[in-house]
Amino acid sequence: MDATGDNDDRTGNAAGTGNDDRTGDAAATGKGARTGAAPCFVVQIHQARRMHFDFRLEVGGVLKSWAVPRGPSENPRERRLAVPTEDHPLEYRTFEGVIAEGESGGGTVIVWDQGTYRPLSHDRWGTPVPFEQSLEDGHATFWLDGARLHGEFALTRFKGGDAPGEEVWMLIKAKDGQATQDGPEAPDPYLARSARTGRTLAQVAAEEGSGSP
């Protein structure tokens, strides 16, 4: 169960079925697509029962996933709640389309950002820490090279949550040369365009579904 109240346990049969017609704005030129052996990341906007952003990092052959209700921010003062959800197959990073109503996580999905990342985690003495270990320890730092998100970010685990044993994380931008100090507090999911196809949620719903998202 994710932060939106939806069981977002998607399998590979949904992956790769979206339209890859690269049209629209400059974000739809494929910038940020996976290249080489660097691990990938993707941020998908998901119009499910509740609108949210899914932040996913390639770790150990799967996409480790967090639901971020307000979406990522490049302003270090804007800490974003991030609730862990189910791992997804790597193929799901390209999924863009409509999940049928009644199915798990039913709703419209677009790829808001995509790219690769570099692990930066280290211990107090500056010795690099394997990325999977840093996530297990509850604090992971990494550098994003995406179509929209750039620079150093951190995922930090805090105690708390609505249910016993539930993990609560924060997604935080570091104060670096890629950080912003102003601009919108959060991306507008209804106006956002796909980094893969340039389409909005409404356009994807109209083309691949049976109505508005």
Tab-separated table of C-alpha atoms in Angstrom:
chain	number	residue	atom	x	y	z
A	1	MET	CA	0.000	0.000	0.000
A	2	ASP	CA	1.557	3.316	-0.983
A	3	ALA	CA	1.191	6.831	0.392
A	4	THR	CA	-1.774	7.412	-1.876
A	5	GLY	CA	-3.800	4.502	-0.552
A	6	ASP	CA	-3.242	2.455	-3.718
A	7	ASN	CA	-1.544	-0.910	-3.901
A	8	ASP	CA	0.968	-0.020	-6.606
A	9	ASP	CA	2.355	-3.523	-7.171
A	10	ARG	CA	2.845	-3.363	-10.927
A	11	THR	CA	4.475	-6.125	-12.970
A	12	GLY	CA	6.316	-6.125	-16.249
A	13	ASN	CA	3.186	-6.741	-18.326
A	14	ALA	CA	2.381	-3.032	-18.047
A	15	ALA	CA	5.888	-1.881	-18.834
A	16	GLY	CA	6.774	-0.548	-22.220
A	17	THR	CA	3.232	-0.378	-23.496
A	18	GLY	CA	3.035	3.399	-23.599
A	19	ASN	CA	3.218	5.505	-26.743
A	20	ASP	CA	6.814	6.534	-27.490
A	21	ASP	CA	5.992	9.094	-30.151
A	22	ARG	CA	8.617	11.697	-29.268
A	23	THR	CA	6.688	14.869	-29.864
A	24	GLY	CA	6.005	18.029	-27.920
A	25	ASP	CA	8.393	20.269	-26.007
A	26	ALA	CA	12.154	20.013	-25.610
A	27	ALA	CA	11.724	17.621	-22.707
A	28	ALA	CA	10.434	15.029	-25.158
A	29	THR	CA	13.687	14.713	-27.115
A	30	GLY	CA	14.837	11.754	-25.060
A	31	LYS	CA	17.202	13.817	-22.920
A	32	GLY	CA	17.778	11.985	-19.675
A	33	ALA	CA	17.219	8.536	-21.203
A	34	ARG	CA	19.380	5.745	-19.856
A	35	THR	CA	22.821	5.482	-21.416
A	36	GLY	CA	25.679	3.082	-20.728
A	37	ALA	CA	25.974	1.133	-17.497
A	38	ALA	CA	25.009	3.930	-15.093
A	39	PRO	CA	21.989	3.061	-12.928
A	40	CYS	CA	18.777	4.785	-13.966
A	41	PHE	CA	16.118	6.760	-12.181
A	42	VAL	CA	12.628	7.781	-13.198
A	43	VAL	CA	9.926	10.025	-11.790
A	44	GLN	CA	6.415	9.144	-12.896
A	45	ILE	CA	3.278	11.174	-12.245
A	46	HIS	CA	0.451	8.840	-11.297
A	47	GLN	CA	-3.170	9.979	-11.364
A	48	ALA	CA	-4.491	7.183	-9.177
A	49	ARG	CA	-7.073	7.534	-6.423
A	50	ARG	CA	-4.855	10.396	-5.266
A	51	MET	CA	-2.418	12.284	-7.446
A	52	HIS	CA	1.223	11.634	-6.588
A	53	PHE	CA	4.738	11.306	-7.994
A	54	ASP	CA	6.607	7.984	-7.949
A	55	PHE	CA	10.362	8.387	-7.470
A	56	ARG	CA	12.279	5.277	-8.553
A	57	LEU	CA	15.973	4.353	-8.424
A	58	GLU	CA	17.585	1.326	-10.046
A	59	VAL	CA	19.086	-0.692	-7.193
A	60	GLY	CA	20.020	-4.368	-7.264
A	61	GLY	CA	18.280	-5.060	-10.565
A	62	VAL	CA	14.918	-3.535	-9.610
A	63	LEU	CA	13.393	-0.085	-9.213
A	64	LYS	CA	13.301	0.891	-5.551
A	65	SER	CA	10.288	3.167	-5.253
A	66	TRP	CA	8.912	5.950	-3.084
A	67	ALA	CA	5.598	7.794	-3.394
A	68	VAL	CA	6.231	11.550	-3.169
A	69	PRO	CA	2.842	13.303	-2.837
A	70	ARG	CA	4.086	16.808	-3.725
A	71	GLY	CA	6.796	15.757	-6.153
A	72	PRO	CA	10.567	16.396	-6.013
A	73	SER	CA	11.919	19.899	-5.466
A	74	GLU	CA	15.275	21.422	-6.414
A	75	ASN	CA	14.961	23.897	-3.536
A	76	PRO	CA	16.957	22.624	-0.508
A	77	ARG	CA	14.452	24.265	1.846
A	78	GLU	CA	11.618	22.146	0.408
A	79	ARG	CA	11.838	18.737	2.067
A	80	ARG	CA	9.537	16.217	0.423
A	81	LEU	CA	7.782	13.362	2.181
A	82	ALA	CA	8.654	10.050	0.488
A	83	VAL	CA	6.905	6.822	1.482
A	84	PRO	CA	8.434	3.507	0.294
A	85	THR	CA	6.297	1.406	-2.042
A	86	GLU	CA	6.795	-1.936	-3.755
A	87	ASP	CA	9.844	-2.624	-5.919
A	88	HIS	CA	9.112	-2.553	-9.645
A	89	PRO	CA	10.838	-4.293	-12.578
A	90	LEU	CA	13.332	-2.193	-14.521
A	91	GLU	CA	11.095	-2.306	-17.592
A	92	TYR	CA	8.515	-0.214	-15.764
A	93	ARG	CA	10.750	2.865	-16.032
A	94	THR	CA	9.426	3.435	-19.577
A	95	PHE	CA	5.752	2.852	-18.794
A	96	GLU	CA	3.391	5.616	-19.805
A	97	GLY	CA	-0.305	4.967	-20.311
A	98	VAL	CA	-3.556	4.120	-18.578
A	99	ILE	CA	-3.953	1.342	-16.021
A	100	ALA	CA	-7.535	0.142	-16.174
A	101	GLU	CA	-9.929	1.125	-13.413
A	102	GLY	CA	-10.293	-1.734	-10.974
A	103	GLU	CA	-6.727	-2.931	-11.474
A	104	SER	CA	-4.035	-2.335	-8.880
A	105	GLY	CA	-3.019	1.329	-9.036
A	106	GLY	CA	-5.593	2.115	-11.719
A	107	GLY	CA	-5.140	5.518	-13.357
A	108	THR	CA	-3.013	7.483	-15.808
A	109	VAL	CA	0.799	7.559	-15.714
A	110	ILE	CA	3.365	9.765	-17.462
A	111	VAL	CA	7.149	9.867	-17.188
A	112	TRP	CA	7.876	13.311	-15.733
A	113	ASP	CA	11.652	12.821	-15.558
A	114	GLN	CA	14.176	10.164	-16.462
A	115	GLY	CA	17.932	9.759	-16.480
A	116	THR	CA	20.819	8.217	-14.597
A	117	TYR	CA	22.308	8.708	-11.149
A	118	ARG	CA	25.641	8.385	-9.356
A	119	PRO	CA	25.785	7.042	-5.789
A	120	LEU	CA	27.606	9.413	-3.427
A	121	SER	CA	27.063	7.780	-0.036
A	122	HIS	CA	30.023	7.521	2.327
A	123	ASP	CA	30.669	6.986	6.023
A	124	ARG	CA	31.864	9.586	8.521
A	125	TRP	CA	35.448	9.016	7.446
A	126	GLY	CA	34.684	9.585	3.776
A	127	THR	CA	34.867	5.927	2.762
A	128	PRO	CA	32.317	5.070	0.031
A	129	VAL	CA	29.368	2.957	1.184
A	130	PRO	CA	27.569	0.575	-1.217
A	131	PHE	CA	24.308	2.179	-2.260
A	132	GLU	CA	22.098	-0.701	-1.142
A	133	GLN	CA	23.780	-0.557	2.264
A	134	SER	CA	23.230	3.197	2.526
A	135	LEU	CA	19.500	2.674	1.907
A	136	GLU	CA	19.396	-0.037	4.556
A	137	ASP	CA	21.175	2.347	6.935
A	138	GLY	CA	18.553	5.009	6.244
A	139	HIS	CA	20.587	7.726	4.535
A	140	ALA	CA	21.559	7.645	0.850
A	141	THR	CA	23.040	10.460	-1.208
A	142	PHE	CA	23.212	10.504	-5.001
A	143	TRP	CA	23.672	12.777	-8.018
A	144	LEU	CA	20.854	12.934	-10.568
A	145	ASP	CA	21.440	13.562	-14.268
A	146	GLY	CA	17.933	13.836	-15.655
A	147	ALA	CA	15.923	15.826	-18.148
A	148	ARG	CA	14.602	18.001	-15.311
A	149	LEU	CA	16.297	17.076	-12.034
A	150	HIS	CA	20.018	17.721	-11.620
A	151	GLY	CA	22.567	17.624	-8.840
A	152	GLU	CA	22.875	16.033	-5.436
A	153	PHE	CA	19.887	14.700	-3.502
A	154	ALA	CA	19.454	12.653	-0.356
A	155	LEU	CA	16.893	10.155	0.870
A	156	THR	CA	16.770	10.076	4.669
A	157	ARG	CA	14.622	7.774	6.787
A	158	PHE	CA	12.743	9.034	9.822
A	159	LYS	CA	10.727	7.199	12.412
A	160	GLY	CA	6.995	7.656	12.177
A	161	GLY	CA	4.087	6.931	9.899
A	162	ASP	CA	0.407	6.242	10.257
A	163	ALA	CA	0.799	2.510	10.788
A	164	PRO	CA	3.088	0.591	13.192
A	165	GLY	CA	6.426	-0.113	11.533
A	166	GLU	CA	5.713	2.201	8.583
A	167	GLU	CA	8.778	3.959	7.226
A	168	VAL	CA	8.793	7.661	6.472
A	169	TRP	CA	11.541	9.173	4.352
A	170	MET	CA	12.396	12.657	3.149
A	171	LEU	CA	13.706	13.486	-0.331
A	172	ILE	CA	15.965	16.529	0.032
A	173	LYS	CA	17.970	18.588	-2.467
A	174	ALA	CA	21.536	19.455	-1.467
A	175	LYS	CA	22.811	23.024	-1.522
A	176	ASP	CA	24.870	22.834	-4.694
A	177	GLY	CA	25.219	24.695	-7.963
A	178	GLN	CA	22.108	22.965	-9.328
A	179	ALA	CA	19.845	24.048	-6.473
A	180	THR	CA	17.146	26.708	-6.832
A	181	GLN	CA	15.938	29.167	-4.235
A	182	ASP	CA	12.675	30.235	-5.828
A	183	GLY	CA	10.157	29.084	-8.414
A	184	PRO	CA	7.057	26.905	-7.945
A	185	GLU	CA	6.954	24.961	-4.687
A	186	ALA	CA	5.830	21.859	-6.559
A	187	PRO	CA	5.355	20.797	-10.176
A	188	ASP	CA	1.749	21.099	-11.336
A	189	PRO	CA	0.909	17.522	-12.327
A	190	TYR	CA	-2.025	18.590	-14.486
A	191	LEU	CA	0.151	20.874	-16.622
A	192	ALA	CA	3.316	18.758	-16.583
A	193	ARG	CA	4.475	17.150	-19.817
A	194	SER	CA	6.127	13.785	-20.270
A	195	ALA	CA	9.910	13.707	-20.609
A	196	ARG	CA	9.428	10.867	-23.118
A	197	THR	CA	6.563	11.985	-25.329
A	198	GLY	CA	5.705	15.570	-24.405
A	199	ARG	CA	2.145	14.577	-23.497
A	200	THR	CA	0.090	15.642	-20.482
A	201	LEU	CA	-1.910	13.299	-18.290
A	202	ALA	CA	-5.082	14.410	-20.057
A	203	GLN	CA	-3.603	13.692	-23.488
A	204	VAL	CA	-2.425	10.224	-22.435
A	205	ALA	CA	-5.846	9.445	-20.958
A	206	ALA	CA	-7.624	10.619	-24.097
A	207	GLU	CA	-5.331	8.727	-26.471
A	208	GLU	CA	-4.894	5.482	-24.552
A	209	GLY	CA	-7.803	5.384	-22.151
A	210	SER	CA	-11.457	6.197	-22.244
A	211	GLY	CA	-11.655	9.721	-20.907
A	212	SER	CA	-9.941	12.283	-18.729
A	213	PRO	CA	-7.416	11.126	-16.119
